[in-house]
Structure formats: structure tokens, C-alpha cells
Amino acid sequence: MAIPKRTKRLIDTTFGDYKFGFKSTVDNYFVSHKHLDESLVKEISEQKKEPSWMTDFRLKSLGIFNKKPLPTWGGDLSRINFNTLHYYIKPQDSTKTAWNKVDPNIKEAFDTLGVREAEKEFMAGLGAQFDSEVVYKSVQDALSKQGVIFDSTDNALRNHPELFKEYFGKIVPANDNKFAALNSAVWSGGTFIYVPKGVHIDLPLQAYFRINTESMGQFERTLIIADEDSSVHYIEGCTAPIYSSNSLHAAVVEIIVKKNAKVKYTTLQDWAHNIYNLVTKRSFVYENGEMIWVDCNMGSQLTMKYPAIYLLGKGAKGEVHSLAIASKNQHQDAGSKIIHGASNTSSLVSAKSISKDGGRSSYRGLLKVNKGAKNIKSKVSCDALILDKISRSDTYPLMKIDEEDVSIAHEATVSKIGEEELFYLMSRGISEQEASSMIVNGFAEPIIKHLPMEYAIELNRLLELEMTGSVG
Amino acid sequence: MEKLQKKLVIKENSTKNILLTDIDNTEIYLNKNTVLNLAIVTKKGSIEPKNINFTLEENSHLNFLTIILGKKNNKFLFTTTANHISKNTTSNCIIKSAIFDESIVDYKGKIKITDEGENTVSHLTHKSLMFSENAKVNTLPSLEIEADSVKAGHSASVGKMDEEMLFYLQSRGLNTNSAKNLLLRSFLEEDIEQFNDKNLLQLIKKELII
């Protein structure tokens, strides 16, 4: 007898080392060969029936990728073999819009992840990425009527070529860094959002990413454009099954926040512990615009991710709220970059990290005030919690200030779970285990409160699971 | 690595008070059960970057204060590192910089706590007051921590003179210049009280007369 899905999920979450570590079998329509060269890039572009400017862009990016050396700072990248990855896998012939047309294997995988339930109850629309293509999406009718475009990036290239060409690769150019170049050469999938002038999307838009083919690189490309006076909240959650060989995830996210617009981008990253997660995320914010990154990193072997905000118009605001949890064999090298390029701009960074079981978490940040930017306000705070002797925590917040009329504050703390706090809770009849868990949850609370309710509950539960058996 | 020219060893079970008037390459070793109070008050910049390294053995305590008055096109490029290699050590590093004209302060401060460094308490602060729009400050305070029962932190702030404070002082009859001077002095002097030694305090105050 087949095990009911709910039970299977419960078993997986309770006993599995990694709760989303199940594989599903899907007949892939097209799998790219592994060697990374011009013919591969051309093949991808051909498969996607792309215009020639995109093929040229890809080939140029490949050239940049080959020229750039691997970064020597941050985590250990020497074990990535670029010639043993899959660069493109197309699971189905076209994007399905109705749930009942989706491949049953894919459906089951999503059901196990609880994506449908999530959508039903809380989410406005859903584009779920299974391997490289968006296989399922449903934008609420009302949104389409308002002129909102919420599509896979591949479709957007076909359906909205002018809008696409205007913004694509402008925020993160291919020569920005080695992994942005790699993404530019072999990108596929991702989300494209355009919010027209004056449109506010109240419910968050959501995408669920999942790497499903062994040693496959996932190179999704996301582009969000919020036109004047609009607002949108986008959520991505990432999980991947466990495989023996290492996988690479090198996404590029570009966001444009125009005058008086507001964008919130939430990431919940829970990749399996053999994934390299090397992502370039950047936003340009214009006059009185507001950008908020909420970034939670729990999974992956190595994460190097520094969401960036360029405040380019007067009165623009930027916020980064991040939470990193580094367990055994994990290195979370996360942070933020804020560039104040205009007057009267303000920014806030609140970063929290937890290191346990020999994990290493680093905060690496940049705060820059350009010459000519006056009346700048910024606050950066980093807090780290170390739960045992074998773990490590680093903080590298760089500040470059070229102006006088600024008010900048930075603070960082590193500590363990306080004996006194623990003692107080235990004196109230709470077990040591529970008390530690409460303190850790309390520590992460200021970040978790920025998440939509369902994710907040999920993250709290994950934290409890992660903390089982570890007492500071 | 930069070659360190000076080496200073604090003998076991001793307390030392030192005042310096420039930032130079220095390797400082604090043996068991020692206290070092080190103050640097400097107006002289340098072209070369400088390194000051502290190594803290069991039960050693470091109080370190640097006051920088950067004028004209003086550059202050320096790095300080506090290595906590054993248990029960404390360090408190404070850098105050008042930056005028086209002066530049480029500071990297590091706190390193090895896995032997249990019960370490360590803090690093860099505060800057900007007096000119052509002045520049870069600061990178970093922490590298491999032990768990520690209290470590750093903080940094950059700002210009508070208009409200200036206004308040002027409303009490001070002219703009003396009000500014008073605020500058209070900024520079606010952290010297951490040194208990009277002689050292007097020496610092003497250096600070502008």
C-alpha cells in the first residue's frame, strides 16, 4: 500500500537528515551535454528559440566567464568542476497553466513540498520552477487585468521583447563577476515581474525553486520592474534533494524600483548541504523608492550572497534583513551592500547568524556613501550566536564614507546562549532543551517577523528541528 | 605581511601605561596576568600603512585608545589586530577620529579569538566626526571567532557635529568657534576616563590641547 503523502512528509521531516531530500523521476525532454563551451551555449539558445541578440549576449558572457578568475575571498570554491554540471534541462515541452495538466511526478513532488496548500491559503499567484522551466503558474485574473506581467523569464523574452531588452542585464552586467557571467551565458528559467504605474499587489507573489537533476546547475534569472507608485512583494523558497555530487546554483536577480515604488523580496534558502549557492542580487532604487531584502539562508554547503541596494534617487530607502544558520560542513558567507548615491537617502541593515556543529557563518558587508550624497542616514547591526566550541563566526562590515553630512552607526555582537537567560527559563520549569530553543527563536524573531505567516511558522519549526540535540 | 619594526613584551604580573604620539608598526605581546593601558594621540599621518598587533595570553587585559586629529591632507592608514589566544582575556579598543580638510582615515580593526580563548570579552569601537566634505573615512571592523563562551562586539559611527548641540551652546552665550571647540574636546576626551592612571590621564590631556 502506498504511504499517504502527509505521512510521508511527516516521516521525511522527522527522520530524514534533510527534510526535502526525496527524488522524483521525471522524463526530461532535453538534457544538455555537460561540457561548457560555445556549442553548448548556442544549443541552449537554439532550444529556447531565442532572438539573435540574446545568443550574442550569451556568447559574449561565456567569454567573460572564461577570462575571470575565481574569487579568492569568502568560501572555498576550488572544488567546483564547471565541466561536470548540467547547464540546461527542459522537463516539459511548454509551460502549463492548469494544475491538472502538470506531469503527475512533478505534481507529487510539489504536493510533498506543500506548495499547493501554500498557494491556496496565502499566495496571490504562483510560478513554480521545477528544474529549469516554469511548469506551473497561475496569476490571479485581477492582476492580469491591471496589466501586471508575472511570467517565466523565458516567456517574457518571447512575449514582451521590448520591455525585456530595456532592462535585462542593466543592473547586473555580465562582467560584474564570474558567476554573473556564467549565469548570463547559460541562464534559463526564473521569474519576470512587471508592475505598471500605480498598481499595488497586496498579496505576495511566490515562486518555488527546486534543483532535481544530479550535479545540475540552476541558473535562473529574475527581473522585477516596479514602475512609478507601484508596490510588490515577491517570495522565493528554495529546496533541493540530496545527491552525492556537488551542485551549483548561480542565479542573478535584478530589480528596478522606480519613483515612489516599493519592492520587497523575500528568500528562504534551504538547499541540500552539497549545493554551492553563489547568487548575485541587486536593485536600483530611484526617487523616494523603497527596497527591502529579506534573506534567510539555512541550507547549502557554501552560500556567497550579498543582496545589494543602489540608492540612486533623492529620498530613496533601503533595508536588508537577513538570517543565516550554519551547521556541520556549512559556510554561510552572506551580507549586504548599500551604496548611497543620492542625497536624503537612508538604509537599515539587520543581520543575524547562528553557528553550530562546526558551521561557519560570516557577515560581509559594504556601506558606501558617494561624494555628493548629503544628509545620509544608515544603521548596520550584526548579531551572531555561537552554540558550541567548534563553530566559527566572522564579521567584515566595510564602510567607505566620502561625505561629511552623514549619520552612520554600526554595531556587531557575538555571543553564546547566556547562562543567566537559560537559568531563568529553567527556574520556571522549562527544560534546558526547550529553553535553548526559545532563546534561539527569540534571537531570530526580529528577522522572522518580516516573513509571511506561513513561512514564519515553517521557519520557526525548522529552527526547532535544527536545534534538536544542540545545547549551547 | 608587513615587517614589524618594534616589539614590546609586557612581563608577567605587571601593569604598563604608555602614551605614544604616532601610529607605527608595533608587535605587542601581553604575557600572563598583565594589564596594558596604551594611548595614542596623533596628528601626524603617514603614507605607508601601519600595523599594530596585540597578542593576549591568559588573564591579560588591554585598554587601547587612539585619538586622531586629521588635518590638511594627512593620511592615517592603519590596522590593529587583537589576538586572543588564551582564556580570561579582555580587550577594549577605541579609535576616535576627528577629520578636517582633505584628511583621510582608513582603518581596519580586527578581533581574533582562537578556540583556546574561552571567556574572552572584547570590544572594538571606531567613531568619526567629519568636519569637511572633502574628508574621507573608511572603516572595516572585523571579528573572527572560533570559541563559544565569549562576548565580542564592535561598533562604528560616522557623523558630523550635532547642529542642536551647537545651537544649545550658542544660546548659552558661546560664540560659534568656542562652541565647536568645546564639542570637539568633549568628543575627543569622552573615552579617556577608562584609564585609571593619573599620570597617563594628564599626559593625554596635555597632548589634546589644540
XYZ file of C-alpha atoms in Angstrom:
682
model
C 0.000 0.000 0.000
C 1.222 3.413 -0.838
C 2.100 5.679 2.048
C -0.232 8.689 2.262
C 1.541 11.885 1.276
C 1.030 13.592 4.612
C 2.533 10.631 6.454
C 5.441 10.500 4.048
C 6.038 14.175 4.604
C 5.908 13.699 8.348
C 8.391 10.820 8.144
C 10.678 12.837 5.951
C 10.581 15.849 8.215
C 11.015 13.862 11.403
C 13.561 11.239 10.460
C 15.235 12.399 7.302
C 18.579 14.128 7.656
C 17.368 16.637 5.179
C 13.653 17.110 5.130
C 13.174 17.760 1.441
C 15.667 15.092 0.352
C 13.439 12.957 -1.848
C 13.999 12.448 -5.536
C 11.274 12.193 -8.102
C 11.719 10.730 -11.558
C 10.741 12.915 -14.478
C 11.350 12.134 -18.131
C 13.349 15.145 -19.183
C 12.658 16.320 -22.677
C 16.037 17.793 -23.313
C 19.217 17.435 -21.281
C 22.220 19.476 -22.290
C 25.597 17.797 -22.505
C 27.969 18.764 -19.760
C 30.991 20.383 -21.323
C 30.753 24.162 -21.048
C 31.697 25.702 -24.393
C 30.267 27.819 -27.211
C 28.374 24.936 -28.795
C 26.546 24.289 -25.508
C 25.560 27.935 -25.177
C 24.353 28.008 -28.792
C 22.401 24.799 -28.237
C 20.609 26.235 -25.206
C 19.737 29.394 -27.102
C 18.517 27.362 -30.075
C 16.374 25.077 -27.919
C 14.708 28.150 -26.484
C 14.245 29.723 -29.935
C 15.785 32.970 -28.738
C 16.376 36.135 -30.762
C 19.918 36.583 -32.037
C 20.789 39.441 -29.660
C 20.281 37.035 -26.747
C 22.501 34.375 -28.384
C 25.198 37.024 -28.847
C 24.760 38.181 -25.272
C 25.187 34.596 -24.055
C 28.318 34.012 -26.124
C 29.874 37.289 -25.016
C 29.133 36.388 -21.388
C 30.802 32.997 -21.831
C 33.930 34.785 -22.988
C 33.856 36.976 -19.859
C 33.295 33.918 -17.680
C 36.334 32.171 -19.140
C 38.526 35.232 -18.574
C 37.539 35.987 -14.973
C 39.394 34.177 -12.198
C 37.549 32.529 -9.302
C 37.176 34.866 -6.317
C 39.850 34.166 -3.733
C 37.981 35.665 -0.782
C 34.954 34.241 1.000
C 34.406 30.488 0.838
C 36.317 27.640 -0.778
C 35.286 27.412 -4.441
C 38.156 25.265 -5.677
C 36.112 22.043 -5.781
C 33.560 23.229 -8.345
C 34.084 21.483 -11.672
C 32.341 23.523 -14.350
C 32.553 20.704 -16.879
C 30.551 18.165 -14.892
C 27.362 20.198 -14.482
C 24.145 20.108 -16.476
C 23.517 23.567 -17.777
C 20.046 23.143 -19.176
C 17.236 20.676 -18.619
C 13.776 21.134 -20.017
C 11.299 18.936 -18.187
C 8.232 19.613 -20.322
C 7.516 20.909 -23.761
C 5.696 24.010 -22.616
C 4.626 25.859 -19.536
C 1.332 24.531 -18.233
C -1.201 26.915 -16.816
C -3.660 24.412 -15.368
C -2.655 22.261 -12.438
C -4.261 19.069 -13.782
C -2.110 19.141 -16.942
C 1.142 19.071 -14.994
C 3.218 15.850 -15.034
C 1.995 13.684 -12.097
C 5.565 13.094 -10.838
C 6.215 16.804 -10.674
C 2.838 17.311 -9.046
C 3.626 14.789 -6.350
C 6.953 16.432 -5.619
C 5.198 19.761 -5.252
C 2.432 18.288 -3.156
C 5.051 16.850 -0.819
C 6.594 20.284 -0.556
C 3.200 21.728 0.279
C 3.293 24.306 -2.468
C -0.334 23.965 -3.440
C -1.548 24.435 0.116
C 0.659 27.451 0.441
C -0.825 28.940 -2.677
C -4.421 28.215 -1.750
C -4.285 29.928 1.528
C -1.880 32.793 1.338
C -0.435 33.486 -2.008
C -1.744 35.591 -4.797
C -0.073 33.811 -7.683
C 2.413 31.029 -8.126
C 5.083 30.184 -10.638
C 6.802 27.008 -9.565
C 10.195 26.199 -11.040
C 10.972 22.530 -11.472
C 14.444 22.238 -12.874
C 14.853 24.894 -15.475
C 11.423 25.868 -16.694
C 8.391 27.258 -15.016
C 5.959 24.359 -15.250
C 3.048 25.795 -13.438
C 1.831 29.282 -12.944
C -1.385 30.964 -12.079
C -1.675 34.668 -11.881
C -4.912 35.890 -10.487
C -7.186 37.282 -13.170
C -7.430 40.577 -11.407
C -3.668 41.038 -11.613
C -3.546 40.386 -15.337
C -6.330 42.876 -15.859
C -4.308 45.510 -14.040
C -1.526 44.956 -16.520
C 0.791 43.052 -14.205
C 3.149 40.696 -16.020
C 4.118 37.667 -13.926
C 5.766 35.092 -16.122
C 8.834 32.934 -16.559
C 11.801 34.934 -17.808
C 11.926 32.779 -20.968
C 8.327 33.605 -21.817
C 8.871 37.271 -21.090
C 11.691 37.332 -23.642
C 9.246 35.970 -26.237
C 6.143 37.890 -25.251
C 7.493 41.254 -24.098
C 10.731 41.672 -26.050
C 10.950 45.466 -25.836
C 10.389 45.740 -22.104
C 12.767 42.831 -21.646
C 15.580 44.259 -23.707
C 15.316 47.621 -21.984
C 16.106 46.242 -18.542
C 17.787 42.846 -18.956
C 21.431 42.806 -17.854
C 21.389 46.510 -16.985
C 21.513 46.145 -13.216
C 23.883 43.174 -13.124
C 26.025 43.301 -16.272
C 27.690 40.087 -17.427
C 31.142 41.393 -16.491
C 30.110 42.069 -12.892
C 31.594 38.841 -11.521
C 32.470 35.324 -12.668
C 29.172 33.789 -11.600
C 27.060 36.590 -13.052
C 28.906 35.936 -16.328
C 28.203 32.195 -16.077
C 24.538 32.911 -15.422
C 24.380 35.334 -18.338
C 25.806 32.645 -20.623
C 23.600 29.721 -19.634
C 20.611 31.229 -17.835
C 17.222 29.578 -18.052
C 14.019 29.987 -16.083
C 13.429 32.473 -13.346
C 10.683 34.988 -12.891
C 9.819 38.163 -14.709
C 7.563 40.665 -12.991
C 6.390 43.997 -14.315
C 4.110 46.108 -12.139
C 2.592 49.066 -14.020
C 2.283 52.601 -12.690
C 0.120 52.968 -9.605
C -0.610 49.246 -9.160
C -0.272 47.766 -5.697
C -0.163 43.998 -5.317
C -1.328 43.279 -1.791
C -0.680 39.546 -1.611
C 2.845 38.271 -2.120
C 3.798 36.611 -5.418
C 5.604 33.391 -4.909
C 7.935 31.019 -6.714
C 9.297 27.703 -5.531
C 12.611 26.560 -6.925
C 13.909 23.058 -6.885
C 17.028 21.506 -8.332
C 16.152 17.984 -9.407
C 18.845 16.541 -11.652
C 22.062 15.398 -10.108
C 25.016 17.764 -10.474
C 22.855 20.198 -12.322
C 23.491 23.871 -12.213
C 20.461 26.028 -11.809
C 20.920 29.402 -13.375
C 17.678 31.199 -13.053
C 17.385 34.811 -13.932
C 14.868 37.049 -12.235
C 13.930 40.532 -13.329
C 11.476 42.683 -11.398
C 10.394 46.113 -12.577
C 8.200 48.182 -10.307
C 7.007 51.228 -12.208
C 6.224 54.572 -10.523
C 3.962 54.489 -7.449
C 3.593 50.701 -7.509
C 4.379 48.020 -4.952
C 5.021 44.280 -4.942
C 6.260 41.560 -2.595
C 7.988 38.566 -4.166
C 8.920 35.379 -2.333
C 11.252 32.627 -3.430
C 11.769 29.442 -1.485
C 14.494 27.020 -2.470
C 14.975 23.357 -1.613
C 16.815 20.560 -3.403
C 17.199 16.807 -2.902
C 20.471 15.359 -1.662
C 22.851 13.884 -4.215
C 26.352 12.527 -3.921
C 27.976 15.076 -6.185
C 28.024 18.822 -5.672
C 25.588 21.086 -7.455
C 25.881 24.728 -8.289
C 23.234 27.401 -8.078
C 24.257 30.706 -9.590
C 21.235 32.940 -10.005
C 21.054 36.580 -10.964
C 18.285 38.794 -9.634
C 17.791 42.311 -10.993
C 15.278 44.723 -9.529
C 14.310 48.204 -10.612
C 12.372 50.320 -8.151
C 11.137 53.483 -9.815
C 9.939 56.730 -8.261
C 7.728 56.186 -5.185
C 7.613 52.425 -5.804
C 8.207 49.731 -3.216
C 9.595 46.218 -3.669
C 10.073 43.554 -1.051
C 11.992 40.421 -1.998
C 11.986 37.504 0.399
C 14.226 34.463 0.052
C 14.059 31.294 2.083
C 17.029 29.230 1.060
C 17.079 25.655 2.314
C 19.201 23.908 -0.318
C 20.626 20.483 0.475
C 24.049 20.555 2.111
C 26.014 19.816 -1.065
C 24.905 22.839 -3.076
C 27.086 25.815 -3.861
C 24.819 28.837 -3.727
C 26.526 31.764 -5.450
C 23.967 34.385 -6.239
C 24.133 37.987 -7.435
C 21.191 40.083 -6.285
C 20.986 43.778 -6.908
C 18.448 46.560 -7.020
C 18.437 50.135 -8.282
C 16.160 52.429 -6.309
C 15.053 55.790 -7.659
C 13.439 58.866 -6.079
C 11.505 58.081 -2.873
C 11.500 54.400 -3.779
C 11.921 51.667 -1.217
C 13.638 48.281 -1.463
C 13.551 45.597 1.206
C 15.514 42.346 1.008
C 14.577 39.629 3.481
C 17.115 36.871 3.195
C 17.081 33.610 5.161
C 19.902 31.150 4.481
C 19.721 27.763 6.156
C 20.844 25.248 3.572
C 23.661 24.774 1.051
C 27.292 23.830 1.528
C 28.538 27.292 0.750
C 26.471 30.390 0.254
C 28.015 33.594 -1.015
C 25.256 36.123 -1.372
C 25.246 39.851 -0.779
C 21.941 41.485 -1.766
C 22.756 44.985 -2.958
C 20.819 48.225 -2.943
C 21.895 51.212 -5.007
C 20.054 54.287 -3.736
C 20.135 56.454 -6.838
C 17.279 58.904 -6.334
C 16.645 61.501 -3.656
C 14.795 60.182 -0.620
C 15.256 56.513 -1.553
C 15.248 53.949 1.225
C 16.784 50.508 1.522
C 16.543 47.716 4.069
C 18.193 44.315 4.375
C 17.067 41.815 6.985
C 18.986 38.577 6.956
C 19.247 35.388 8.942
C 21.893 32.715 8.400
C 22.187 29.336 10.060
C 25.422 27.413 9.566
C 25.522 23.781 10.706
C 28.033 20.984 10.169
C 30.154 21.431 6.995
C 28.336 24.609 6.063
C 29.706 28.044 5.378
C 27.227 30.887 5.122
C 29.059 33.891 3.751
C 26.233 36.357 3.450
C 25.803 40.064 3.873
C 24.654 43.151 2.102
C 25.836 46.055 0.004
C 24.350 49.511 0.260
C 25.505 52.341 -1.978
C 24.213 55.817 -1.166
C 24.443 57.592 -4.498
C 21.929 60.387 -3.853
C 21.043 62.860 -1.109
C 18.489 62.303 1.660
C 18.724 58.531 1.371
C 18.577 56.143 4.279
C 19.353 52.493 4.870
C 18.991 49.852 7.544
C 20.763 46.503 7.746
C 19.954 43.945 10.376
C 21.876 40.688 10.049
C 21.707 37.707 12.395
C 23.609 34.464 12.250
C 23.693 31.214 14.196
C 26.695 28.860 14.022
C 26.507 25.312 15.326
C 28.108 21.842 14.961
C 31.244 23.254 13.397
C 29.466 25.535 10.938
C 30.896 28.869 9.930
C 28.877 31.983 9.323
C 30.280 35.252 8.055
C 28.774 38.652 7.602
C 30.444 40.562 4.797
C 29.001 43.945 4.066
C 29.699 47.207 2.333
C 28.254 50.577 3.149
C 29.336 53.318 0.812
C 28.473 56.997 0.744
C 29.437 58.517 -2.594
C 30.796 62.022 -2.978
C 27.943 64.482 -3.380
C 25.366 62.482 -1.410
C 24.246 64.632 1.502
C 22.094 64.026 4.557
C 22.623 60.276 4.685
C 21.357 58.090 7.478
C 22.369 54.483 7.894
C 22.363 51.825 10.565
C 24.033 48.433 10.279
C 23.761 45.877 13.034
C 25.076 42.331 13.031
C 24.437 39.808 15.782
C 25.906 36.353 15.927
C 25.152 33.416 18.174
C 27.685 30.597 18.549
C 26.285 27.404 20.018
C 29.425 25.326 20.532
C 33.196 25.355 20.655
C 33.835 24.003 17.181
C 31.806 26.611 15.298
C 33.032 29.897 13.949
C 31.629 33.358 13.328
C 33.170 36.250 11.391
C 32.087 39.800 10.701
C 33.559 42.016 7.980
C 31.498 45.188 7.597
C 33.320 47.669 5.394
C 32.318 51.312 5.466
C 33.512 53.871 2.933
C 32.372 57.396 3.635
C 33.279 60.221 1.261
C 30.924 62.836 2.669
C 30.566 64.933 5.790
C 26.816 65.285 6.204
C 26.146 61.731 7.299
C 24.910 59.893 10.344
C 26.135 56.326 10.336
C 26.015 53.786 13.091
C 27.253 50.257 13.108
C 27.338 47.611 15.778
C 28.094 43.940 15.951
C 27.974 41.407 18.735
C 28.926 37.775 19.071
C 27.822 35.674 21.995
C 26.598 32.282 23.111
C 23.310 31.409 24.794
C 23.536 33.262 28.121
C 23.814 31.145 31.281
C 21.553 33.597 33.094
C 18.832 33.555 30.465
C 18.967 29.765 30.452
C 18.863 29.609 34.242
C 15.895 31.962 34.418
C 13.841 29.928 31.966
C 14.790 26.663 33.657
C 13.791 28.065 37.036
C 10.323 28.495 35.509
C 10.145 24.764 34.881
C 11.240 24.717 31.243
C 13.694 22.006 30.207
C 17.180 23.021 29.086
C 16.418 21.859 25.553
C 13.229 23.875 25.313
C 14.804 26.918 26.928
C 17.697 26.936 24.438
C 15.254 26.590 21.613
C 13.213 29.512 22.956
C 16.286 31.715 23.221
C 17.355 30.883 19.672
C 13.861 31.594 18.393
C 13.805 34.864 20.280
C 17.155 35.769 18.734
C 15.841 35.144 15.217
C 12.433 36.720 15.851
C 13.209 40.246 14.559
C 14.010 38.753 11.134
C 11.270 36.115 11.135
C 8.627 38.757 11.769
C 9.284 40.114 8.257
C 8.157 36.838 6.683
C 4.608 35.994 5.632
C 2.877 33.997 8.353
C 3.119 30.558 6.767
C 6.835 30.913 6.174
C 7.373 32.288 9.659
C 5.732 29.211 11.159
C 7.734 26.942 8.864
C 10.984 28.671 9.753
C 10.274 28.532 13.460
C 9.647 24.811 13.128
C 12.815 24.349 11.086
C 14.773 26.204 13.734
C 13.391 23.877 16.389
C 14.376 20.862 14.261
C 17.831 22.282 13.629
C 18.336 22.938 17.304
C 17.358 19.422 18.426
C 20.260 17.940 20.316
C 22.335 21.084 20.417
C 22.621 22.936 23.659
C 24.921 25.920 23.941
C 52.827 40.708 5.690
C 54.299 43.997 6.739
C 57.586 43.821 8.608
C 57.083 44.895 12.194
C 59.796 47.183 13.443
C 59.022 47.450 17.077
C 58.399 44.740 19.549
C 57.051 45.248 23.026
C 56.699 42.497 25.604
C 54.727 43.085 28.781
C 56.295 40.966 31.540
C 54.193 38.551 33.571
C 52.235 40.028 36.516
C 52.808 43.647 35.559
C 50.888 46.754 34.568
C 52.126 49.171 31.972
C 50.896 52.651 30.931
C 52.096 54.045 27.631
C 51.409 57.174 25.618
C 52.555 57.459 22.002
C 52.263 60.363 19.584
C 52.286 58.495 16.322
C 50.991 55.279 14.878
C 53.805 52.937 13.979
C 54.340 49.273 13.190
C 54.333 47.542 16.545
C 54.101 43.986 17.817
C 52.848 43.875 21.389
C 52.814 40.750 23.494
C 50.846 40.632 26.748
C 52.071 37.817 29.000
C 50.009 36.119 31.719
C 48.319 38.357 34.319
C 49.183 41.682 32.737
C 47.421 44.971 32.139
C 48.362 47.331 29.324
C 46.960 50.834 29.035
C 48.022 52.203 25.694
C 47.021 55.589 24.361
C 47.990 57.113 21.045
C 47.281 60.764 20.365
C 48.352 61.655 16.869
C 48.192 64.489 14.397
C 50.814 63.070 12.080
C 49.731 60.969 9.182
C 51.848 58.617 7.115
C 51.962 57.431 3.518
C 52.722 53.843 4.434
C 50.037 51.680 6.036
C 50.850 50.706 9.623
C 50.086 47.604 11.667
C 49.649 47.250 15.398
C 49.301 43.673 16.646
C 48.336 42.635 20.148
C 48.661 39.081 21.407
C 46.874 38.356 24.664
C 47.913 35.490 26.939
C 45.881 34.103 29.856
C 44.389 36.738 32.193
C 45.762 39.699 30.309
C 43.829 42.919 29.813
C 44.215 45.562 27.160
C 42.846 49.099 27.142
C 43.713 50.786 23.903
C 42.691 54.273 22.825
C 43.718 56.083 19.664
C 42.806 59.704 19.116
C 43.352 61.088 15.642
C 43.244 64.744 14.699
C 43.431 64.667 10.938
C 44.077 67.994 9.253
C 45.127 69.170 5.799
C 45.929 66.206 3.599
C 47.247 63.928 6.313
C 46.520 60.251 5.778
C 46.060 57.731 8.549
C 46.179 54.210 7.156
C 46.417 51.573 9.836
C 45.325 48.167 11.045
C 45.036 46.901 14.584
C 44.609 43.240 15.474
C 43.796 41.833 18.893
C 44.676 38.113 19.020
C 43.032 36.422 21.974
C 44.939 33.154 22.171
C 44.156 32.082 25.716
C 41.391 32.183 28.296
C 40.055 35.012 30.517
C 41.394 37.903 28.499
C 39.750 41.245 27.849
C 40.414 43.947 25.344
C 38.803 47.285 24.680
C 39.961 49.192 21.616
C 38.629 52.652 20.909
C 39.552 54.731 17.893
C 38.341 58.343 17.772
C 38.955 60.339 14.656
C 38.181 63.996 14.070
C 38.728 64.609 10.370
C 39.196 68.043 8.815
C 40.124 69.430 5.406
C 41.183 66.713 2.956
C 42.367 64.292 5.556
C 41.732 60.553 5.168
C 41.359 57.885 7.823
C 41.462 54.290 6.596
C 41.181 51.870 9.482
C 40.901 48.114 9.715
C 40.344 46.701 13.170
C 40.305 43.008 13.849
C 39.382 40.911 16.840
C 40.543 37.307 16.592
C 39.534 34.775 19.203
C 41.009 31.289 18.786
C 39.281 28.177 20.122
C 41.520 28.452 23.226
C 40.114 31.882 24.019
C 37.350 30.920 26.415
C 35.727 33.702 28.479
C 37.109 36.425 26.281
C 35.480 39.833 26.482
C 36.468 42.027 23.587
C 35.137 45.193 22.053
C 36.212 47.483 19.273
C 34.828 50.944 18.540
C 35.603 53.435 15.820
C 33.913 56.824 15.991
C 34.497 59.526 13.443
C 33.495 63.154 13.390
C 33.630 64.799 9.973
C 34.410 68.491 9.610
C 34.780 68.807 5.861
C 33.033 67.469 2.832
C 36.400 66.591 1.346
C 37.370 64.420 4.294
C 37.128 60.664 3.925
C 36.792 57.777 6.291
C 36.925 54.072 5.523
C 36.432 51.624 8.341
C 36.415 47.848 8.458
C 35.998 46.470 11.947
C 36.002 42.682 11.769
C 35.514 39.753 14.092
C 36.851 36.218 13.658
C 35.665 33.993 16.424
C 36.266 30.292 16.950
C 35.378 29.961 20.634
C 31.864 29.921 22.044
C 31.873 31.372 25.552
C 32.856 34.853 24.511
C 31.430 38.314 24.484
C 32.685 40.183 21.489
C 31.450 43.109 19.548
C 32.329 46.111 17.558
C 30.679 49.344 16.685
C 31.348 52.209 14.366
C 29.769 55.545 13.765
C 30.356 58.405 11.384
C 28.701 61.770 11.589
C 29.141 65.493 11.676
C 28.769 67.856 14.586
C 25.283 67.884 16.024
C 23.515 71.113 14.992
C 21.245 71.014 18.014
C 24.139 70.796 20.444
C 25.832 73.706 18.703
C 22.653 75.732 18.880
C 22.220 74.942 22.554
C 25.720 76.086 23.411
C 25.324 79.246 21.366
C 22.031 80.022 23.086
C 24.047 79.944 26.322
C 26.255 82.747 25.039
C 29.182 80.892 23.446
C 30.297 82.052 20.029
C 30.326 79.526 17.179
C 34.030 78.835 17.397
C 34.192 78.170 21.089
C 31.042 76.092 20.934
C 32.619 73.979 18.187
C 35.844 73.662 20.129
C 34.008 72.592 23.231
C 32.112 69.905 21.342
C 35.281 68.686 19.666
C 37.048 68.437 23.016
C 34.205 66.519 24.548
C 34.243 64.127 21.574
C 37.976 63.536 21.908
C 38.031 63.293 25.685
C 34.930 61.270 26.388
C 36.747 57.941 26.439
C 39.955 58.778 28.270
C 38.402 58.182 31.670
C 38.774 54.431 31.129
C 42.419 54.845 32.126
C 42.735 54.923 35.912
C 46.312 56.069 35.931
C 46.530 59.777 36.809
C 49.857 60.365 35.091
C 48.650 58.870 31.850
C 45.441 60.901 32.003
C 47.385 64.103 32.456
C 49.727 63.277 29.588
C 46.805 62.603 27.268
C 45.061 65.835 28.229
C 48.263 67.740 27.583
C 48.565 66.236 24.127
C 44.978 67.135 23.362
C 45.378 70.872 23.817
C 44.775 72.115 20.317
